[in-house]
mmCIF file of N, CA and C in Angstrom:
data_model
loop_
_atom_site.group_PDB
_atom_site.id
_atom_site.type_symbol
_atom_site.label_atom_id
_atom_site.label_comp_id
_atom_site.label_asym_id
_atom_site.label_seq_id
_atom_site.Cartn_x
_atom_site.Cartn_y
_atom_site.Cartn_z
ATOM 1 N N MET A 1 65.449 27.126 8.706
ATOM 2 C CA MET A 1 65.489 26.114 9.749
ATOM 3 C C MET A 1 66.492 26.547 10.805
ATOM 4 N N LYS A 2 66.196 26.168 11.997
ATOM 5 C CA LYS A 2 67.064 26.496 13.124
ATOM 6 C C LYS A 2 68.385 25.730 13.044
ATOM 7 N N ASN A 3 69.315 26.135 13.845
ATOM 8 C CA ASN A 3 70.580 25.436 14.004
ATOM 9 C C ASN A 3 70.305 24.036 14.551
ATOM 10 N N ALA A 4 71.080 23.049 14.125
ATOM 11 C CA ALA A 4 70.867 21.656 14.544
ATOM 12 C C ALA A 4 70.857 21.493 16.061
ATOM 13 N N ARG A 5 71.533 22.355 16.764
ATOM 14 C CA ARG A 5 71.557 22.244 18.224
ATOM 15 C C ARG A 5 70.245 22.709 18.846
ATOM 16 N N ASP A 6 69.395 23.354 18.052
ATOM 17 C CA ASP A 6 68.162 23.923 18.580
ATOM 18 C C ASP A 6 66.945 23.011 18.463
ATOM 19 N N PHE A 7 67.068 21.906 17.736
ATOM 20 C CA PHE A 7 65.880 21.081 17.560
ATOM 21 C C PHE A 7 66.149 19.601 17.774
ATOM 22 N N LEU A 8 65.060 18.879 17.876
ATOM 23 C CA LEU A 8 65.030 17.453 18.145
ATOM 24 C C LEU A 8 64.191 16.809 17.052
ATOM 25 N N ILE A 9 64.622 15.676 16.550
ATOM 26 C CA ILE A 9 63.839 14.937 15.561
ATOM 27 C C ILE A 9 63.175 13.762 16.267
ATOM 28 N N VAL A 10 61.857 13.693 16.157
ATOM 29 C CA VAL A 10 61.082 12.581 16.706
ATOM 30 C C VAL A 10 60.750 11.679 15.518
ATOM 31 N N THR A 11 61.156 10.416 15.586
ATOM 32 C CA THR A 11 61.017 9.540 14.422
ATOM 33 C C THR A 11 60.854 8.076 14.806
ATOM 34 N N ASN A 12 60.286 7.330 13.891
ATOM 35 C CA ASN A 12 60.264 5.871 13.991
ATOM 36 C C ASN A 12 60.977 5.258 12.787
ATOM 37 N N ASN A 13 61.688 6.081 12.034
ATOM 38 C CA ASN A 13 62.315 5.676 10.785
ATOM 39 C C ASN A 13 63.765 5.229 11.019
ATOM 40 N N PRO A 14 64.045 3.924 10.867
ATOM 41 C CA PRO A 14 65.408 3.455 11.108
ATOM 42 C C PRO A 14 66.429 4.008 10.110
ATOM 43 N N LEU A 15 66.019 4.253 8.871
ATOM 44 C CA LEU A 15 66.948 4.826 7.891
ATOM 45 C C LEU A 15 67.363 6.229 8.311
ATOM 46 N N LEU A 16 66.407 7.024 8.733
ATOM 47 C CA LEU A 16 66.717 8.376 9.190
ATOM 48 C C LEU A 16 67.632 8.324 10.414
ATOM 49 N N ALA A 17 67.356 7.416 11.322
ATOM 50 C CA ALA A 17 68.199 7.294 12.517
ATOM 51 C C ALA A 17 69.631 6.938 12.133
ATOM 52 N N GLN A 18 69.800 6.055 11.151
ATOM 53 C CA GLN A 18 71.143 5.681 10.706
ATOM 54 C C GLN A 18 71.853 6.841 10.013
ATOM 55 N N CYS A 19 71.133 7.543 9.151
ATOM 56 C CA CYS A 19 71.755 8.583 8.328
ATOM 57 C C CYS A 19 71.968 9.897 9.068
ATOM 58 N N MET A 20 71.092 10.219 10.003
ATOM 59 C CA MET A 20 71.142 11.527 10.648
ATOM 60 C C MET A 20 71.470 11.473 12.130
ATOM 61 N N GLY A 21 71.519 10.281 12.690
ATOM 62 C CA GLY A 21 71.693 10.139 14.131
ATOM 63 C C GLY A 21 72.968 10.735 14.687
ATOM 64 N N ASP A 22 74.015 10.808 13.869
ATOM 65 C CA ASP A 22 75.254 11.396 14.374
ATOM 66 C C ASP A 22 75.332 12.898 14.120
ATOM 67 N N CYS A 23 74.345 13.443 13.412
ATOM 68 C CA CYS A 23 74.331 14.885 13.104
ATOM 69 C C CYS A 23 73.288 15.653 13.912
ATOM 70 N N TYR A 24 72.225 14.968 14.305
ATOM 71 C CA TYR A 24 71.104 15.616 14.982
ATOM 72 C C TYR A 24 70.706 14.814 16.208
ATOM 73 N N GLU A 25 70.091 15.488 17.159
ATOM 74 C CA GLU A 25 69.547 14.787 18.318
ATOM 75 C C GLU A 25 68.232 14.148 17.907
ATOM 76 N N LEU A 26 68.102 12.858 18.207
ATOM 77 C CA LEU A 26 66.908 12.106 17.832
ATOM 78 C C LEU A 26 66.227 11.511 19.050
ATOM 79 N N SER A 27 64.907 11.446 18.984
ATOM 80 C CA SER A 27 64.130 10.569 19.852
ATOM 81 C C SER A 27 63.609 9.497 18.910
ATOM 82 N N PHE A 28 64.230 8.319 18.964
ATOM 83 C CA PHE A 28 63.945 7.247 18.017
ATOM 84 C C PHE A 28 63.050 6.208 18.670
ATOM 85 N N PHE A 29 61.892 5.979 18.057
ATOM 86 C CA PHE A 29 60.898 5.042 18.569
ATOM 87 C C PHE A 29 60.591 4.012 17.482
ATOM 88 N N PRO A 30 61.449 3.009 17.304
ATOM 89 C CA PRO A 30 61.292 2.079 16.183
ATOM 90 C C PRO A 30 60.009 1.258 16.217
ATOM 91 N N ASP A 31 59.413 1.102 17.377
ATOM 92 C CA ASP A 31 58.211 0.282 17.484
ATOM 93 C C ASP A 31 56.919 1.089 17.466
ATOM 94 N N CYS A 32 57.020 2.397 17.283
ATOM 95 C CA CYS A 32 55.824 3.245 17.258
ATOM 96 C C CYS A 32 55.240 3.332 15.853
ATOM 97 N N SER A 33 53.937 3.448 15.793
ATOM 98 C CA SER A 33 53.249 3.653 14.516
ATOM 99 C C SER A 33 53.326 5.129 14.121
ATOM 100 N N TYR A 34 52.895 5.416 12.921
ATOM 101 C CA TYR A 34 52.801 6.790 12.426
ATOM 102 C C TYR A 34 51.991 7.634 13.413
ATOM 103 N N ARG A 35 50.811 7.125 13.779
ATOM 104 C CA ARG A 35 49.941 7.872 14.696
ATOM 105 C C ARG A 35 50.601 8.058 16.060
ATOM 106 N N GLU A 36 51.275 7.035 16.541
ATOM 107 C CA GLU A 36 51.943 7.136 17.843
ATOM 108 C C GLU A 36 53.048 8.194 17.828
ATOM 109 N N ILE A 37 53.716 8.371 16.693
ATOM 110 C CA ILE A 37 54.707 9.450 16.576
ATOM 111 C C ILE A 37 53.995 10.794 16.679
ATOM 112 N N LEU A 38 52.852 10.936 16.006
ATOM 113 C CA LEU A 38 52.085 12.185 16.119
ATOM 114 C C LEU A 38 51.703 12.461 17.572
ATOM 115 N N VAL A 39 51.293 11.439 18.297
ATOM 116 C CA VAL A 39 50.901 11.610 19.703
ATOM 117 C C VAL A 39 52.113 12.005 20.552
ATOM 118 N N LYS A 40 53.267 11.404 20.309
ATOM 119 C CA LYS A 40 54.473 11.791 21.053
ATOM 120 C C LYS A 40 54.819 13.255 20.801
ATOM 121 N N VAL A 41 54.678 13.683 19.547
ATOM 122 C CA VAL A 41 54.941 15.089 19.222
ATOM 123 C C VAL A 41 53.885 15.979 19.870
ATOM 124 N N ARG A 42 52.631 15.558 19.853
ATOM 125 C CA ARG A 42 51.577 16.328 20.524
ATOM 126 C C ARG A 42 51.923 16.542 21.991
ATOM 127 N N ASP A 43 52.375 15.492 22.649
ATOM 128 C CA ASP A 43 52.733 15.602 24.065
ATOM 129 C C ASP A 43 53.863 16.608 24.271
ATOM 130 N N LEU A 44 54.818 16.642 23.355
ATOM 131 C CA LEU A 44 55.901 17.632 23.438
ATOM 132 C C LEU A 44 55.364 19.045 23.220
ATOM 133 N N VAL A 45 54.482 19.200 22.242
ATOM 134 C CA VAL A 45 53.890 20.518 21.965
ATOM 135 C C VAL A 45 53.094 20.996 23.175
ATOM 136 N N TYR A 46 52.388 20.095 23.831
ATOM 137 C CA TYR A 46 51.582 20.473 24.995
ATOM 138 C C TYR A 46 52.429 20.997 26.150
ATOM 139 N N VAL A 47 53.708 20.604 26.205
ATOM 140 C CA VAL A 47 54.571 21.135 27.266
ATOM 141 C C VAL A 47 55.445 22.288 26.770
ATOM 142 N N GLY A 48 55.166 22.775 25.554
ATOM 143 C CA GLY A 48 55.826 23.990 25.090
ATOM 144 C C GLY A 48 56.822 23.858 23.959
ATOM 145 N N HIS A 49 57.034 22.664 23.432
ATOM 146 C CA HIS A 49 57.932 22.522 22.281
ATOM 147 C C HIS A 49 57.253 23.101 21.040
ATOM 148 N N THR A 50 58.055 23.593 20.113
ATOM 149 C CA THR A 50 57.560 24.212 18.887
ATOM 150 C C THR A 50 57.771 23.266 17.713
ATOM 151 N N LEU A 51 56.775 23.171 16.842
ATOM 152 C CA LEU A 51 56.916 22.393 15.613
ATOM 153 C C LEU A 51 57.817 23.149 14.648
ATOM 154 N N TYR A 52 58.857 22.493 14.138
ATOM 155 C CA TYR A 52 59.716 23.096 13.115
ATOM 156 C C TYR A 52 59.418 22.535 11.735
ATOM 157 N N THR A 53 58.813 21.347 11.667
ATOM 158 C CA THR A 53 58.334 20.811 10.396
ATOM 159 C C THR A 53 56.876 20.433 10.583
ATOM 160 N N HIS A 54 56.103 20.523 9.505
ATOM 161 C CA HIS A 54 54.677 20.219 9.609
ATOM 162 C C HIS A 54 54.484 18.712 9.766
ATOM 163 N N PRO A 55 53.633 18.306 10.690
ATOM 164 C CA PRO A 55 53.432 16.880 10.944
ATOM 165 C C PRO A 55 52.860 16.092 9.765
ATOM 166 N N LEU A 56 52.198 16.757 8.827
ATOM 167 C CA LEU A 56 51.652 16.050 7.667
ATOM 168 C C LEU A 56 52.356 16.465 6.382
ATOM 169 N N SER A 57 53.650 16.720 6.466
ATOM 170 C CA SER A 57 54.408 17.106 5.277
ATOM 171 C C SER A 57 54.430 15.961 4.270
ATOM 172 N N GLY A 58 54.521 16.311 2.998
ATOM 173 C CA GLY A 58 54.610 15.314 1.938
ATOM 174 C C GLY A 58 53.252 14.910 1.412
ATOM 175 N N SER A 59 53.276 14.128 0.356
ATOM 176 C CA SER A 59 52.028 13.732 -0.291
ATOM 177 C C SER A 59 51.605 12.308 0.050
ATOM 178 N N VAL A 60 52.364 11.625 0.887
ATOM 179 C CA VAL A 60 51.991 10.275 1.299
ATOM 180 C C VAL A 60 50.937 10.396 2.389
ATOM 181 N N LYS A 61 49.814 9.715 2.182
ATOM 182 C CA LYS A 61 48.707 9.818 3.133
ATOM 183 C C LYS A 61 49.057 9.151 4.466
ATOM 184 N N PRO A 62 48.509 9.702 5.554
ATOM 185 C CA PRO A 62 48.681 9.028 6.849
ATOM 186 C C PRO A 62 48.139 7.599 6.747
ATOM 187 N N ASN A 63 48.786 6.693 7.384
ATOM 188 C CA ASN A 63 48.451 5.265 7.414
ATOM 189 C C ASN A 63 48.782 4.556 6.101
ATOM 190 N N GLU A 64 49.259 5.291 5.085
ATOM 191 C CA GLU A 64 49.780 4.649 3.884
ATOM 192 C C GLU A 64 51.229 4.238 4.147
ATOM 193 N N THR A 65 51.919 5.055 4.926
ATOM 194 C CA THR A 65 53.303 4.775 5.303
ATOM 195 C C THR A 65 53.383 4.543 6.807
ATOM 196 N N PRO A 66 54.227 3.637 7.235
ATOM 197 C CA PRO A 66 54.385 3.456 8.680
ATOM 198 C C PRO A 66 55.380 4.431 9.307
ATOM 199 N N TYR A 67 56.085 5.240 8.499
ATOM 200 C CA TYR A 67 57.186 6.060 9.014
ATOM 201 C C TYR A 67 56.843 7.537 9.053
ATOM 202 N N LYS A 68 57.276 8.188 10.139
ATOM 203 C CA LYS A 68 57.071 9.624 10.282
ATOM 204 C C LYS A 68 58.212 10.203 11.092
ATOM 205 N N SER A 69 58.686 11.354 10.631
ATOM 206 C CA SER A 69 59.750 12.089 11.323
ATOM 207 C C SER A 69 59.360 13.554 11.375
ATOM 208 N N ILE A 70 59.467 14.150 12.559
ATOM 209 C CA ILE A 70 59.055 15.537 12.773
ATOM 210 C C ILE A 70 60.124 16.233 13.603
ATOM 211 N N ALA A 71 60.500 17.435 13.179
ATOM 212 C CA ALA A 71 61.461 18.240 13.946
ATOM 213 C C ALA A 71 60.694 19.191 14.857
ATOM 214 N N VAL A 72 61.102 19.231 16.121
ATOM 215 C CA VAL A 72 60.517 20.136 17.115
ATOM 216 C C VAL A 72 61.657 20.831 17.852
ATOM 217 N N SER A 73 61.317 21.885 18.574
ATOM 218 C CA SER A 73 62.345 22.556 19.372
ATOM 219 C C SER A 73 62.879 21.590 20.423
ATOM 220 N N LYS A 74 64.147 21.701 20.686
ATOM 221 C CA LYS A 74 64.770 20.832 21.685
ATOM 222 C C LYS A 74 64.329 21.225 23.094
ATOM 223 N N VAL A 75 64.158 22.517 23.301
ATOM 224 C CA VAL A 75 63.819 23.043 24.618
ATOM 225 C C VAL A 75 62.389 23.586 24.579
ATOM 226 N N PRO A 76 61.562 23.232 25.561
ATOM 227 C CA PRO A 76 60.211 23.790 25.586
ATOM 228 C C PRO A 76 60.224 25.264 25.974
ATOM 229 N N HIS A 77 59.268 25.975 25.436
ATOM 230 C CA HIS A 77 59.075 27.384 25.765
ATOM 231 C C HIS A 77 57.652 27.516 26.287
ATOM 232 N N ALA A 78 56.981 28.563 25.949
ATOM 233 C CA ALA A 78 55.598 28.748 26.391
ATOM 234 C C ALA A 78 54.657 27.884 25.549
ATOM 235 N N PHE A 79 53.597 27.392 26.176
ATOM 236 C CA PHE A 79 52.572 26.638 25.458
ATOM 237 C C PHE A 79 51.970 27.515 24.376
ATOM 238 N N SER A 80 51.745 26.940 23.202
ATOM 239 C CA SER A 80 51.123 27.656 22.091
ATOM 240 C C SER A 80 49.851 26.931 21.677
ATOM 241 N N ALA A 81 48.717 27.608 21.823
ATOM 242 C CA ALA A 81 47.444 27.025 21.408
ATOM 243 C C ALA A 81 47.439 26.771 19.900
ATOM 244 N N GLU A 82 48.098 27.634 19.146
ATOM 245 C CA GLU A 82 48.164 27.450 17.690
ATOM 246 C C GLU A 82 48.907 26.156 17.347
ATOM 247 N N GLN A 83 50.062 25.944 17.980
ATOM 248 C CA GLN A 83 50.840 24.725 17.748
ATOM 249 C C GLN A 83 50.045 23.485 18.190
ATOM 250 N N ALA A 84 49.389 23.584 19.331
ATOM 251 C CA ALA A 84 48.576 22.469 19.827
ATOM 252 C C ALA A 84 47.446 22.159 18.853
ATOM 253 N N GLY A 85 46.855 23.199 18.283
ATOM 254 C CA GLY A 85 45.792 23.006 17.300
ATOM 255 C C GLY A 85 46.289 22.318 16.041
ATOM 256 N N ILE A 86 47.473 22.690 15.594
ATOM 257 C CA ILE A 86 48.045 22.072 14.391
ATOM 258 C C ILE A 86 48.243 20.576 14.601
ATOM 259 N N ILE A 87 48.887 20.195 15.690
ATOM 260 C CA ILE A 87 49.163 18.774 15.895
ATOM 261 C C ILE A 87 47.872 18.002 16.180
ATOM 262 N N ALA A 88 46.922 18.614 16.875
ATOM 263 C CA ALA A 88 45.638 17.943 17.125
ATOM 264 C C ALA A 88 44.902 17.691 15.811
ATOM 265 N N GLU A 89 44.908 18.676 14.911
ATOM 266 C CA GLU A 89 44.263 18.512 13.600
ATOM 267 C C GLU A 89 44.955 17.427 12.782
ATOM 268 N N CYS A 90 46.257 17.323 12.910
ATOM 269 C CA CYS A 90 47.003 16.288 12.185
ATOM 270 C C CYS A 90 46.632 14.894 12.681
ATOM 271 N N ILE A 91 46.456 14.758 13.976
ATOM 272 C CA ILE A 91 46.043 13.463 14.524
ATOM 273 C C ILE A 91 44.633 13.130 14.053
ATOM 274 N N LEU A 92 43.743 14.106 14.062
ATOM 275 C CA LEU A 92 42.383 13.880 13.558
ATOM 276 C C LEU A 92 42.403 13.494 12.087
ATOM 277 N N ALA A 93 43.242 14.149 11.301
ATOM 278 C CA ALA A 93 43.354 13.821 9.876
ATOM 279 C C ALA A 93 43.855 12.387 9.693
ATOM 280 N N ALA A 94 44.843 12.002 10.475
ATOM 281 C CA ALA A 94 45.370 10.633 10.383
ATOM 282 C C ALA A 94 44.305 9.614 10.765
ATOM 283 N N ASP A 95 43.467 9.965 11.729
ATOM 284 C CA ASP A 95 42.418 9.049 12.183
ATOM 285 C C ASP A 95 41.308 8.866 11.153
ATOM 286 N N LYS A 96 41.205 9.755 10.181
ATOM 287 C CA LYS A 96 40.169 9.645 9.147
ATOM 288 C C LYS A 96 40.473 8.538 8.142
ATOM 289 N N PHE A 97 41.726 8.131 8.066
ATOM 290 C CA PHE A 97 42.106 7.100 7.113
ATOM 291 C C PHE A 97 42.004 5.731 7.768
ATOM 292 N N PRO A 98 41.504 4.735 7.026
ATOM 293 C CA PRO A 98 41.415 3.396 7.619
ATOM 294 C C PRO A 98 42.803 2.845 7.908
ATOM 295 N N PRO A 99 42.930 2.060 8.956
ATOM 296 C CA PRO A 99 44.243 1.494 9.277
ATOM 297 C C PRO A 99 44.729 0.563 8.163
ATOM 298 N N ARG A 100 46.024 0.527 7.984
ATOM 299 C CA ARG A 100 46.640 -0.348 6.990
ATOM 300 C C ARG A 100 46.564 -1.773 7.521
ATOM 301 N N THR A 101 46.007 -2.663 6.710
ATOM 302 C CA THR A 101 45.844 -4.043 7.168
ATOM 303 C C THR A 101 46.795 -5.007 6.471
ATOM 304 N N ARG A 102 47.311 -4.619 5.329
ATOM 305 C CA ARG A 102 48.204 -5.536 4.611
ATOM 306 C C ARG A 102 49.644 -5.356 5.091
ATOM 307 N N ALA A 103 50.353 -6.448 5.092
ATOM 308 C CA ALA A 103 51.770 -6.402 5.467
ATOM 309 C C ALA A 103 52.574 -5.792 4.322
ATOM 310 N N LEU A 104 53.604 -5.061 4.667
ATOM 311 C CA LEU A 104 54.465 -4.445 3.662
ATOM 312 C C LEU A 104 55.727 -5.280 3.488
ATOM 313 N N SER A 105 56.146 -5.434 2.246
ATOM 314 C CA SER A 105 57.403 -6.135 1.985
ATOM 315 C C SER A 105 58.563 -5.269 2.471
ATOM 316 N N GLU A 106 59.714 -5.878 2.652
ATOM 317 C CA GLU A 106 60.897 -5.121 3.085
ATOM 318 C C GLU A 106 61.261 -4.052 2.059
ATOM 319 N N ALA A 107 61.091 -4.350 0.782
ATOM 320 C CA ALA A 107 61.403 -3.364 -0.264
ATOM 321 C C ALA A 107 60.481 -2.154 -0.161
ATOM 322 N N VAL A 108 59.202 -2.390 0.092
ATOM 323 C CA VAL A 108 58.249 -1.280 0.233
ATOM 324 C C VAL A 108 58.556 -0.487 1.500
ATOM 325 N N LYS A 109 58.893 -1.171 2.581
ATOM 326 C CA LYS A 109 59.273 -0.468 3.814
ATOM 327 C C LYS A 109 60.473 0.437 3.566
ATOM 328 N N ARG A 110 61.481 -0.084 2.845
ATOM 329 C CA ARG A 110 62.661 0.739 2.532
ATOM 330 C C ARG A 110 62.275 1.957 1.698
ATOM 331 N N ASP A 111 61.348 1.770 0.764
ATOM 332 C CA ASP A 111 60.896 2.905 -0.052
ATOM 333 C C ASP A 111 60.236 3.970 0.822
ATOM 334 N N PHE A 112 59.365 3.555 1.740
ATOM 335 C CA PHE A 112 58.702 4.515 2.623
ATOM 336 C C PHE A 112 59.702 5.184 3.569
ATOM 337 N N GLN A 113 60.699 4.437 4.027
ATOM 338 C CA GLN A 113 61.748 5.036 4.862
ATOM 339 C C GLN A 113 62.491 6.114 4.080
ATOM 340 N N LEU A 114 62.799 5.823 2.821
ATOM 341 C CA LEU A 114 63.526 6.776 1.985
ATOM 342 C C LEU A 114 62.696 8.033 1.729
ATOM 343 N N ILE A 115 61.403 7.870 1.496
ATOM 344 C CA ILE A 115 60.527 9.031 1.284
ATOM 345 C C ILE A 115 60.529 9.920 2.523
ATOM 346 N N ASP A 116 60.307 9.330 3.685
ATOM 347 C CA ASP A 116 60.280 10.102 4.931
ATOM 348 C C ASP A 116 61.625 10.783 5.178
ATOM 349 N N TYR A 117 62.702 10.042 4.986
ATOM 350 C CA TYR A 117 64.056 10.586 5.166
ATOM 351 C C TYR A 117 64.296 11.767 4.229
ATOM 352 N N THR A 118 63.933 11.609 2.961
ATOM 353 C CA THR A 118 64.162 12.659 1.971
ATOM 354 C C THR A 118 63.354 13.913 2.289
ATOM 355 N N LEU A 119 62.115 13.737 2.736
ATOM 356 C CA LEU A 119 61.286 14.892 3.107
ATOM 357 C C LEU A 119 61.929 15.686 4.243
ATOM 358 N N LEU A 120 62.361 14.999 5.284
ATOM 359 C CA LEU A 120 62.955 15.715 6.412
ATOM 360 C C LEU A 120 64.324 16.280 6.043
ATOM 361 N N ALA A 121 65.108 15.532 5.283
ATOM 362 C CA ALA A 121 66.420 16.035 4.854
ATOM 363 C C ALA A 121 66.255 17.334 4.071
ATOM 364 N N GLY A 122 65.247 17.396 3.206
ATOM 365 C CA GLY A 122 64.987 18.622 2.452
ATOM 366 C C GLY A 122 64.611 19.776 3.356
ATOM 367 N N ALA A 123 63.769 19.509 4.336
ATOM 368 C CA ALA A 123 63.344 20.567 5.262
ATOM 369 C C ALA A 123 64.515 21.084 6.092
ATOM 370 N N LEU A 124 65.453 20.199 6.407
ATOM 371 C CA LEU A 124 66.594 20.573 7.244
ATOM 372 C C LEU A 124 67.802 21.018 6.424
ATOM 373 N N GLU A 125 67.649 21.001 5.099
ATOM 374 C CA GLU A 125 68.753 21.319 4.192
ATOM 375 C C GLU A 125 69.954 20.416 4.476
ATOM 376 N N PHE A 126 69.654 19.152 4.715
ATOM 377 C CA PHE A 126 70.660 18.125 4.983
ATOM 378 C C PHE A 126 70.970 17.419 3.671
ATOM 379 N N ASP A 127 72.220 17.107 3.415
ATOM 380 C CA ASP A 127 72.625 16.418 2.190
ATOM 381 C C ASP A 127 72.201 14.951 2.282
ATOM 382 N N ALA A 128 71.044 14.645 1.691
ATOM 383 C CA ALA A 128 70.482 13.300 1.787
ATOM 384 C C ALA A 128 71.406 12.252 1.181
ATOM 385 N N ALA A 129 72.035 12.570 0.063
ATOM 386 C CA ALA A 129 72.930 11.608 -0.588
ATOM 387 C C ALA A 129 74.133 11.296 0.301
ATOM 388 N N ALA A 130 74.683 12.313 0.937
ATOM 389 C CA ALA A 130 75.821 12.089 1.836
ATOM 390 C C ALA A 130 75.408 11.204 3.005
ATOM 391 N N GLY A 131 74.212 11.424 3.526
ATOM 392 C CA GLY A 131 73.723 10.582 4.616
ATOM 393 C C GLY A 131 73.565 9.141 4.180
ATOM 394 N N LEU A 132 73.018 8.935 2.977
ATOM 395 C CA LEU A 132 72.831 7.575 2.474
ATOM 396 C C LEU A 132 74.155 6.881 2.205
ATOM 397 N N SER A 133 75.181 7.646 1.864
ATOM 398 C CA SER A 133 76.479 7.038 1.565
ATOM 399 C C SER A 133 77.099 6.374 2.797
ATOM 400 N N LYS A 134 76.596 6.711 3.980
ATOM 401 C CA LYS A 134 77.097 6.104 5.217
ATOM 402 C C LYS A 134 76.545 4.696 5.432
ATOM 403 N N ILE A 135 75.480 4.372 4.717
ATOM 404 C CA ILE A 135 74.758 3.126 4.940
ATOM 405 C C ILE A 135 75.258 2.059 3.973
ATOM 406 N N LYS A 136 75.646 0.917 4.505
ATOM 407 C CA LYS A 136 76.039 -0.213 3.666
ATOM 408 C C LYS A 136 74.787 -0.953 3.224
ATOM 409 N N ASN A 137 74.811 -1.438 2.018
ATOM 410 C CA ASN A 137 73.746 -2.285 1.473
ATOM 411 C C ASN A 137 72.405 -1.588 1.371
ATOM 412 N N HIS A 138 72.382 -0.262 1.285
ATOM 413 C CA HIS A 138 71.095 0.406 1.081
ATOM 414 C C HIS A 138 70.724 0.263 -0.378
ATOM 415 N N GLU A 139 69.544 -0.261 -0.631
ATOM 416 C CA GLU A 139 69.110 -0.491 -2.012
ATOM 417 C C GLU A 139 68.174 0.599 -2.458
#
């Protein structure tokens, strides 16, 4: 993984924003859906940003979780058709799943936030436990 100064995390995950916000540059979109985060990342890729983590990382299916966090280059470079293809395929894959219609309890939301946070922390070699220790009342 690149140096923390070299990348940007695009996320809608409030837990990740709390735990990593003082260590990494974030674009935090708390009101965006999983798919909307993919579209924001696609727009960055289209102007030359590079994907540093795969948009469909982990085993949680798109639309099963409302949270998504993706690391991209902080500075755009040359447009990459390969990168554009990856993010476009990820959006198509997410669109194949039916939208989530049931409301999630706060406990389930916290679980999904923790899964997303842990996946990105692992990819960034970030000490997830140390990040969580900063949060009061995290269950």
